[in-house]
Amino acid sequence: MTRINEGWGSGPSARYEEIAAHFRPIFEQIARSAIERDQERRLPFKEVQWLREAGFGGLRIPKAYGGSEVTLPELFALLIELSAADPNITNIFRSHQGFTEDLLNAPRDLWRDEWLSRLGGGEMVGSGFSELAGAKVGDYATTIIPDGDGYRLNGEKFYTTGSIYADWINLGAVDAAGEPVAALVPTSAAGVEILDDWDGFGQALSGSGTARFKNVRLENFHIKPNSARFPYTTAFFQLVHLASLAGIGRAAATELSRHVGARARIYPRGNGAASADDPQVLEVVGRVRGPAYAAGAIVLNVAAALQRSHDANLAGIDPDETNIHLLAEIELSQSVTVISKLILEATTVLFDALGASAAKRATALDRHWRNARTITSHNPRIYHDRVVGEFAVSGKKPVAVGYRKIITPFDTTSELA
């Protein structure tokens, strides 16, 4: 069944249903065991492998390299659907999709072509940027130092989301002079240790714990030609979280509807012979479903802004003349508090439509709020609101976290036209 027939609206393109049809059977299979995985804290290695084999990691990769070459709105529509099945798995692929954007915006060279081919062939990348010891995001104690004809990597990372499932870790560090350097580190290399020690009450299966690196040998091939990232980096990574929230909202609305429809017991002050006939209960169902719909619509609108930023970067358009990258960041920031409030409220109010039995562990309805609360904590609303206010009043540009400079555009006529 298409999502438009379910009331969630049409996809972002005429071809979207064809794209999504390939993955929906896998999403459905993932959803069937989502409660069991959450309750048993079973890491979804098998489920991630299903998606890898189906080409999910190559969604944005050009067809010439084995990928599907989808647009950013198409990608985020799929991420919403995956998040409705299990938002943990969306987070697992977050860094991989971000590294893909690095490649798509990088200058054409042999290194870029090699990695596009690897990702198009099914290899997977995890995250290795955050450190608990740093004073702020982007400060690194981890080092990559020349050693003979190669390099040595030492350090420790946290929030290494997806790395326990991946072949490579996309990692940020500094060299001997304190200058930023980035590398792709094989997860199987000697001296690499990945721990499943993330103990959050939500997103517990995303593999967001510690990775340690002790005298890890790296070759020239592993070092990224430069440490710059794509111009819509901040907005992209935060929009993945908003897509996860939109998917959580859809799952919560769907499960609530099912529970209400099956509920035989009614309250003495109820307004119908069954909960499914009680207008006040149905009102609660609407108060959950409406926010989920709105969140999805907002995500796709912001994804279109990211697509404009991507297209402008590849076309070599001067960002100072158009503010195209700035506007993508602003559209994202304007969405964070709205979507966060919508889904946190929806995943709380849903219990008002059900009795105390809804609190039973078997229903696992609490997982929606736990996941949503954890995701919104990764994406602090207070700073986004301030950024929006500063832009609205004075036109001040937000600081793009993790992005250092605009990467030189490359000729796309043969691959991406």
XYZ file of N, CA and C in Angstrom, residues 7-10 246 249-250 253 288-299 342-343:
66
model
N -2.848 8.014 4.211
C -3.077 9.355 4.725
C -1.826 10.119 5.074
N -0.648 9.571 4.742
C 0.595 10.265 5.070
C 1.057 11.188 3.954
N 0.348 11.235 2.852
C 0.697 12.130 1.763
C 1.537 11.435 0.706
N 1.727 12.124 -0.393
C 2.502 11.554 -1.489
C 3.989 11.712 -1.227
N 9.890 12.120 12.912
C 8.683 11.989 12.102
C 8.273 10.520 11.982
N 6.750 9.312 15.182
C 5.366 9.767 15.263
C 4.430 8.888 14.462
N 4.845 8.495 13.267
C 3.998 7.606 12.460
C 3.791 6.261 13.141
N 1.418 6.653 16.097
C 0.033 6.824 15.648
C -0.557 5.510 15.155
N -2.443 12.551 18.002
C -1.161 11.872 17.780
C -0.834 11.820 16.286
N -1.836 11.509 15.489
C -1.600 11.355 14.061
C -1.304 12.684 13.361
N -1.992 13.741 13.732
C -1.784 15.040 13.100
C -0.348 15.534 13.235
N 0.228 15.523 14.434
C 1.627 15.931 14.577
C 2.600 15.074 13.771
N 2.325 13.768 13.683
C 3.191 12.898 12.892
C 3.155 13.302 11.418
N 1.962 13.632 10.927
C 1.824 14.075 9.537
C 2.569 15.389 9.326
N 2.370 16.337 10.232
C 3.007 17.644 10.092
C 4.525 17.524 10.137
N 5.047 16.680 11.024
C 6.498 16.502 11.128
C 7.079 15.983 9.822
N 6.403 15.008 9.209
C 6.887 14.475 7.947
C 6.891 15.510 6.844
N 5.848 16.320 6.787
C 5.762 17.356 5.760
C 6.871 18.390 5.928
N 7.172 18.755 7.164
C 8.235 19.723 7.420
C 9.590 19.153 7.020
N 9.835 17.899 7.366
C 11.119 17.271 7.012
C 11.348 17.315 5.510
N 6.145 18.583 18.769
C 5.037 17.798 18.216
C 5.151 16.327 18.594
N 6.336 15.759 18.417
C 6.479 14.317 18.623
C 6.609 13.960 20.096
